[in-house]
C-alpha positions as protocol buffer text, in pm:
chain_id: "A"
residue {
  index: 1
  type: MET
  ca { x: -1430 y: -1526 z: -1727 }
}
residue {
  index: 2
  type: LYS
  ca { x: -1182 y: -1801 z: -1816 }
}
residue {
  index: 3
  type: LYS
  ca { x: -1061 y: -1594 z: -2108 }
}
residue {
  index: 4
  type: LEU
  ca { x: -1012 y: -1290 z: -1885 }
}
residue {
  index: 5
  type: LEU
  ca { x: -809 y: -1490 z: -1632 }
}
residue {
  index: 6
  type: THR
  ca { x: -594 y: -1630 z: -1912 }
}
residue {
  index: 7
  type: VAL
  ca { x: -525 y: -1281 z: -2049 }
}
residue {
  index: 8
  type: ILE
  ca { x: -441 y: -1146 z: -1702 }
}
residue {
  index: 9
  type: THR
  ca { x: -211 y: -1439 z: -1627 }
}
residue {
  index: 10
  type: LEU
  ca { x: -34 y: -1401 z: -1961 }
}
residue {
  index: 11
  type: GLY
  ca { x: 3 y: -1025 z: -1908 }
}
residue {
  index: 12
  type: LEU
  ca { x: 154 y: -1071 z: -1564 }
}
residue {
  index: 13
  type: SER
  ca { x: 391 y: -1335 z: -1699 }
}
residue {
  index: 14
  type: LEU
  ca { x: 512 y: -1098 z: -1968 }
}
residue {
  index: 15
  type: ILE
  ca { x: 565 y: -820 z: -1715 }
}
residue {
  index: 16
  type: SER
  ca { x: 767 y: -1052 z: -1495 }
}
residue {
  index: 17
  type: PHE
  ca { x: 994 y: -1147 z: -1783 }
}
residue {
  index: 18
  type: ALA
  ca { x: 1017 y: -807 z: -1951 }
}
residue {
  index: 19
  type: GLY
  ca { x: 1391 y: -844 z: -1987 }
}
residue {
  index: 20
  type: PRO
  ca { x: 1701 y: -766 z: -1790 }
}
residue {
  index: 21
  type: ARG
  ca { x: 1721 y: -450 z: -1588 }
}
residue {
  index: 22
  type: LYS
  ca { x: 2008 y: -206 z: -1635 }
}
residue {
  index: 23
  type: ALA
  ca { x: 2305 y: -256 z: -1406 }
}
residue {
  index: 24
  type: LEU
  ca { x: 2397 y: 19 z: -1161 }
}
residue {
  index: 25
  type: ASP
  ca { x: 2730 y: 108 z: -1007 }
}
residue {
  index: 26
  type: GLU
  ca { x: 2746 y: 28 z: -635 }
}
residue {
  index: 27
  type: ALA
  ca { x: 2717 y: 392 z: -523 }
}
residue {
  index: 28
  type: THR
  ca { x: 2399 y: 451 z: -724 }
}
residue {
  index: 29
  type: LYS
  ca { x: 2254 y: 119 z: -617 }
}
residue {
  index: 30
  type: SER
  ca { x: 2320 y: 208 z: -253 }
}
residue {
  index: 31
  type: GLN
  ca { x: 2159 y: 551 z: -299 }
}
residue {
  index: 32
  type: LEU
  ca { x: 1852 y: 392 z: -461 }
}
residue {
  index: 33
  type: ILE
  ca { x: 1823 y: 134 z: -183 }
}
residue {
  index: 34
  type: LYS
  ca { x: 1815 y: 424 z: 64 }
}
residue {
  index: 35
  type: VAL
  ca { x: 1535 y: 584 z: -142 }
}
residue {
  index: 36
  type: LEU
  ca { x: 1345 y: 254 z: -140 }
}
residue {
  index: 37
  type: GLU
  ca { x: 1391 y: 218 z: 237 }
}
residue {
  index: 38
  type: LYS
  ca { x: 1259 y: 571 z: 295 }
}
residue {
  index: 39
  type: ASN
  ca { x: 970 y: 486 z: 64 }
}
residue {
  index: 40
  type: GLU
  ca { x: 894 y: 183 z: 283 }
}
residue {
  index: 41
  type: ALA
  ca { x: 843 y: 418 z: 578 }
}
residue {
  index: 42
  type: LEU
  ca { x: 619 y: 647 z: 372 }
}
residue {
  index: 43
  type: HIS
  ca { x: 426 y: 346 z: 242 }
}
residue {
  index: 44
  type: ALA
  ca { x: 368 y: 229 z: 601 }
}
residue {
  index: 45
  type: SER
  ca { x: 239 y: 571 z: 705 }
}
residue {
  index: 46
  type: PHE
  ca { x: -13 y: 556 z: 419 }
}
residue {
  index: 47
  type: PHE
  ca { x: -115 y: 200 z: 499 }
}
residue {
  index: 48
  type: GLU
  ca { x: -220 y: 301 z: 850 }
}
residue {
  index: 49
  type: TYR
  ca { x: -270 y: 664 z: 745 }
}
residue {
  index: 50
  type: LYS
  ca { x: -106 y: 894 z: 992 }
}
residue {
  index: 51
  type: GLY
  ca { x: -87 y: 1245 z: 848 }
}
residue {
  index: 52
  type: GLU
  ca { x: 205 y: 1356 z: 1065 }
}
residue {
  index: 53
  type: GLU
  ca { x: 403 y: 1047 z: 965 }
}
residue {
  index: 54
  type: VAL
  ca { x: 315 y: 1097 z: 598 }
}
residue {
  index: 55
  type: GLU
  ca { x: 459 y: 1448 z: 607 }
}
residue {
  index: 56
  type: LYS
  ca { x: 772 y: 1349 z: 805 }
}
residue {
  index: 57
  type: ASN
  ca { x: 845 y: 1045 z: 588 }
}
residue {
  index: 58
  type: ALA
  ca { x: 786 y: 1239 z: 266 }
}
residue {
  index: 59
  type: LYS
  ca { x: 1052 y: 1491 z: 373 }
}
residue {
  index: 60
  type: GLU
  ca { x: 1298 y: 1212 z: 454 }
}
residue {
  index: 61
  type: LEU
  ca { x: 1229 y: 1052 z: 117 }
}
residue {
  index: 62
  type: ILE
  ca { x: 1288 y: 1383 z: -62 }
}
residue {
  index: 63
  type: ASN
  ca { x: 1623 y: 1410 z: 116 }
}
residue {
  index: 64
  type: ALA
  ca { x: 1718 y: 1056 z: 9 }
}
residue {
  index: 65
  type: ILE
  ca { x: 1623 y: 1133 z: -352 }
}
residue {
  index: 66
  type: SER
  ca { x: 1841 y: 1446 z: -346 }
}
residue {
  index: 67
  type: GLU
  ca { x: 2138 y: 1219 z: -265 }
}
residue {
  index: 68
  type: VAL
  ca { x: 2101 y: 1021 z: -590 }
}
residue {
  index: 69
  type: LYS
  ca { x: 2396 y: 1135 z: -803 }
}
residue {
  index: 70
  type: ASN
  ca { x: 2328 y: 933 z: -1120 }
}
residue {
  index: 71
  type: GLU
  ca { x: 2182 y: 1194 z: -1358 }
}
residue {
  index: 72
  type: GLU
  ca { x: 1967 y: 949 z: -1552 }
}
residue {
  index: 73
  type: VAL
  ca { x: 1804 y: 807 z: -1237 }
}
residue {
  index: 74
  type: ALA
  ca { x: 1776 y: 1146 z: -1065 }
}
residue {
  index: 75
  type: LYS
  ca { x: 1599 y: 1285 z: -1372 }
}
residue {
  index: 76
  type: LEU
  ca { x: 1337 y: 1008 z: -1351 }
}
residue {
  index: 77
  type: LEU
  ca { x: 1260 y: 1097 z: -989 }
}
residue {
  index: 78
  type: LYS
  ca { x: 1290 y: 1478 z: -1006 }
}
residue {
  index: 79
  type: PHE
  ca { x: 934 y: 1580 z: -1098 }
}
residue {
  index: 80
  type: SER
  ca { x: 764 y: 1330 z: -871 }
}
residue {
  index: 81
  type: SER
  ca { x: 994 y: 1413 z: -580 }
}
residue {
  index: 82
  type: GLU
  ca { x: 893 y: 1778 z: -615 }
}
residue {
  index: 83
  type: LYS
  ca { x: 532 y: 1663 z: -580 }
}
residue {
  index: 84
  type: LEU
  ca { x: 620 y: 1479 z: -258 }
}
residue {
  index: 85
  type: ALA
  ca { x: 677 y: 1818 z: -96 }
}
residue {
  index: 86
  type: THR
  ca { x: 300 y: 1874 z: -114 }
}
residue {
  index: 87
  type: LEU
  ca { x: 232 y: 1576 z: 114 }
}
residue {
  index: 88
  type: THR
  ca { x: 133 y: 1740 z: 441 }
}
residue {
  index: 89
  type: LYS
  ca { x: -56 y: 1634 z: 750 }
}
residue {
  index: 90
  type: ASP
  ca { x: -317 y: 1903 z: 679 }
}
residue {
  index: 91
  type: GLU
  ca { x: -387 y: 1790 z: 323 }
}
residue {
  index: 92
  type: ASP
  ca { x: -688 y: 1574 z: 239 }
}
residue {
  index: 93
  type: ARG
  ca { x: -604 y: 1202 z: 237 }
}
residue {
  index: 94
  type: GLN
  ca { x: -733 y: 1154 z: -117 }
}
residue {
  index: 95
  type: LYS
  ca { x: -511 y: 1431 z: -249 }
}
residue {
  index: 96
  type: ASN
  ca { x: -213 y: 1284 z: -62 }
}
residue {
  index: 97
  type: ASN
  ca { x: -302 y: 941 z: -207 }
}
residue {
  index: 98
  type: ASP
  ca { x: -303 y: 1086 z: -559 }
}
residue {
  index: 99
  type: THR
  ca { x: 32 y: 1255 z: -503 }
}
residue {
  index: 100
  type: TYR
  ca { x: 184 y: 938 z: -359 }
}
residue {
  index: 101
  type: GLY
  ca { x: 42 y: 747 z: -658 }
}
residue {
  index: 102
  type: LEU
  ca { x: 222 y: 984 z: -895 }
}
residue {
  index: 103
  type: PHE
  ca { x: 550 y: 937 z: -710 }
}
residue {
  index: 104
  type: SER
  ca { x: 500 y: 560 z: -690 }
}
residue {
  index: 105
  type: ALA
  ca { x: 451 y: 536 z: -1067 }
}
residue {
  index: 106
  type: ALA
  ca { x: 794 y: 693 z: -1115 }
}
residue {
  index: 107
  type: LEU
  ca { x: 947 y: 463 z: -854 }
}
residue {
  index: 108
  type: VAL
  ca { x: 788 y: 158 z: -1019 }
}
residue {
  index: 109
  type: HIS
  ca { x: 951 y: 265 z: -1345 }
}
residue {
  index: 110
  type: VAL
  ca { x: 1290 y: 295 z: -1173 }
}
residue {
  index: 111
  type: VAL
  ca { x: 1260 y: -50 z: -1011 }
}
residue {
  index: 112
  type: ASN
  ca { x: 1153 y: -204 z: -1342 }
}
residue {
  index: 113
  type: THR
  ca { x: 1437 y: -34 z: -1533 }
}
residue {
  index: 114
  type: TYR
  ca { x: 1733 y: -62 z: -1296 }
}
residue {
  index: 115
  type: ASP
  ca { x: 1868 y: -360 z: -1106 }
}
residue {
  index: 116
  type: VAL
  ca { x: 1832 y: -260 z: -741 }
}
residue {
  index: 117
  type: GLY
  ca { x: 1861 y: -621 z: -631 }
}
residue {
  index: 118
  type: GLU
  ca { x: 1597 y: -862 z: -515 }
}
residue {
  index: 119
  type: GLY
  ca { x: 1300 y: -789 z: -298 }
}
residue {
  index: 120
  type: TYR
  ca { x: 1156 y: -463 z: -424 }
}
residue {
  index: 121
  type: ASN
  ca { x: 857 y: -528 z: -647 }
}
residue {
  index: 122
  type: ALA
  ca { x: 578 y: -334 z: -812 }
}
residue {
  index: 123
  type: TYR
  ca { x: 222 y: -394 z: -695 }
}
residue {
  index: 124
  type: GLN
  ca { x: -105 y: -261 z: -825 }
}
residue {
  index: 125
  type: CYS
  ca { x: -465 y: -233 z: -717 }
}
residue {
  index: 126
  type: PRO
  ca { x: -713 y: -258 z: -1005 }
}
residue {
  index: 127
  type: MET
  ca { x: -989 y: -99 z: -797 }
}
residue {
  index: 128
  type: VAL
  ca { x: -809 y: 232 z: -735 }
}
residue {
  index: 129
  type: LYS
  ca { x: -594 y: 201 z: -1049 }
}
residue {
  index: 130
  type: LYS
  ca { x: -270 y: 281 z: -871 }
}
residue {
  index: 131
  type: LYS
  ca { x: 69 y: 115 z: -832 }
}
residue {
  index: 132
  type: TRP
  ca { x: 332 y: 115 z: -559 }
}
residue {
  index: 133
  type: VAL
  ca { x: 666 y: -41 z: -469 }
}
residue {
  index: 134
  type: GLN
  ca { x: 678 y: -277 z: -176 }
}
residue {
  index: 135
  type: ASN
  ca { x: 959 y: -478 z: -17 }
}
residue {
  index: 136
  type: SER
  ca { x: 841 y: -833 z: -85 }
}
residue {
  index: 137
  type: LYS
  ca { x: 1102 y: -985 z: 144 }
}
residue {
  index: 138
  type: LYS
  ca { x: 960 y: -795 z: 441 }
}
residue {
  index: 139
  type: MET
  ca { x: 594 y: -798 z: 334 }
}
residue {
  index: 140
  type: ASN
  ca { x: 497 y: -1052 z: 71 }
}
residue {
  index: 141
  type: LYS
  ca { x: 125 y: -1001 z: 136 }
}
residue {
  index: 142
  type: VAL
  ca { x: -27 y: -704 z: -48 }
}
residue {
  index: 143
  type: HIS
  ca { x: -30 y: -385 z: 160 }
}
residue {
  index: 144
  type: ASN
  ca { x: -240 y: -143 z: -45 }
}
residue {
  index: 145
  type: PRO
  ca { x: -158 y: 210 z: 76 }
}
residue {
  index: 146
  type: TYR
  ca { x: -445 y: 372 z: -114 }
}
residue {
  index: 147
  type: ALA
  ca { x: -763 y: 194 z: -3 }
}
residue {
  index: 148
  type: PRO
  ca { x: -810 y: 148 z: 373 }
}
residue {
  index: 149
  type: GLU
  ca { x: -1134 y: -38 z: 308 }
}
residue {
  index: 150
  type: MET
  ca { x: -938 y: -294 z: 99 }
}
residue {
  index: 151
  type: PRO
  ca { x: -589 y: -313 z: 256 }
}
residue {
  index: 152
  type: ASN
  ca { x: -499 y: -636 z: 78 }
}
residue {
  index: 153
  type: CYS
  ca { x: -655 y: -561 z: -261 }
}
residue {
  index: 154
  type: GLY
  ca { x: -419 y: -591 z: -553 }
}
residue {
  index: 155
  type: GLY
  ca { x: -126 y: -803 z: -651 }
}
residue {
  index: 156
  type: LYS
  ca { x: 243 y: -819 z: -725 }
}
residue {
  index: 157
  type: ILE
  ca { x: 316 y: -739 z: -1089 }
}
residue {
  index: 158
  type: THR
  ca { x: 692 y: -802 z: -1091 }
}
residue {
  index: 159
  type: ARG
  ca { x: 910 y: -1082 z: -956 }
}
residue {
  index: 160
  type: PHE
  ca { x: 1249 y: -944 z: -858 }
}
């Protein structure tokens, strides 16, 4: 058990210090912050699961993603943003969770790769094996959007 905790701690330390993120021009950074803010709303609708809100917030997030003009960043979000269109109030929660997990993995990659400023961090839940981006300045406590039975399960895996 001690060995496992040591390995986990070391792994998280390495993730936190993975190196500098790529700088963004102000326009792209602003566009990505808007995407992250729209993701916050979608994240909240999953945390308290409201199907109508999930669908509405997914559409708003898709619109924000379409405003990202940087080709490199837009390419990273393109496939997963197309998947967001399948998030509907009538869809099964588990399927919506899986779709949101796919999108979140892409968003985690973007946040880890590009300097969007402080506050947005990657989190993960080892029980459901999914990651998400959360605004740590607004909510430092874990808000797991995937497991209503364990809303605070998981941890922060980056320190931005």
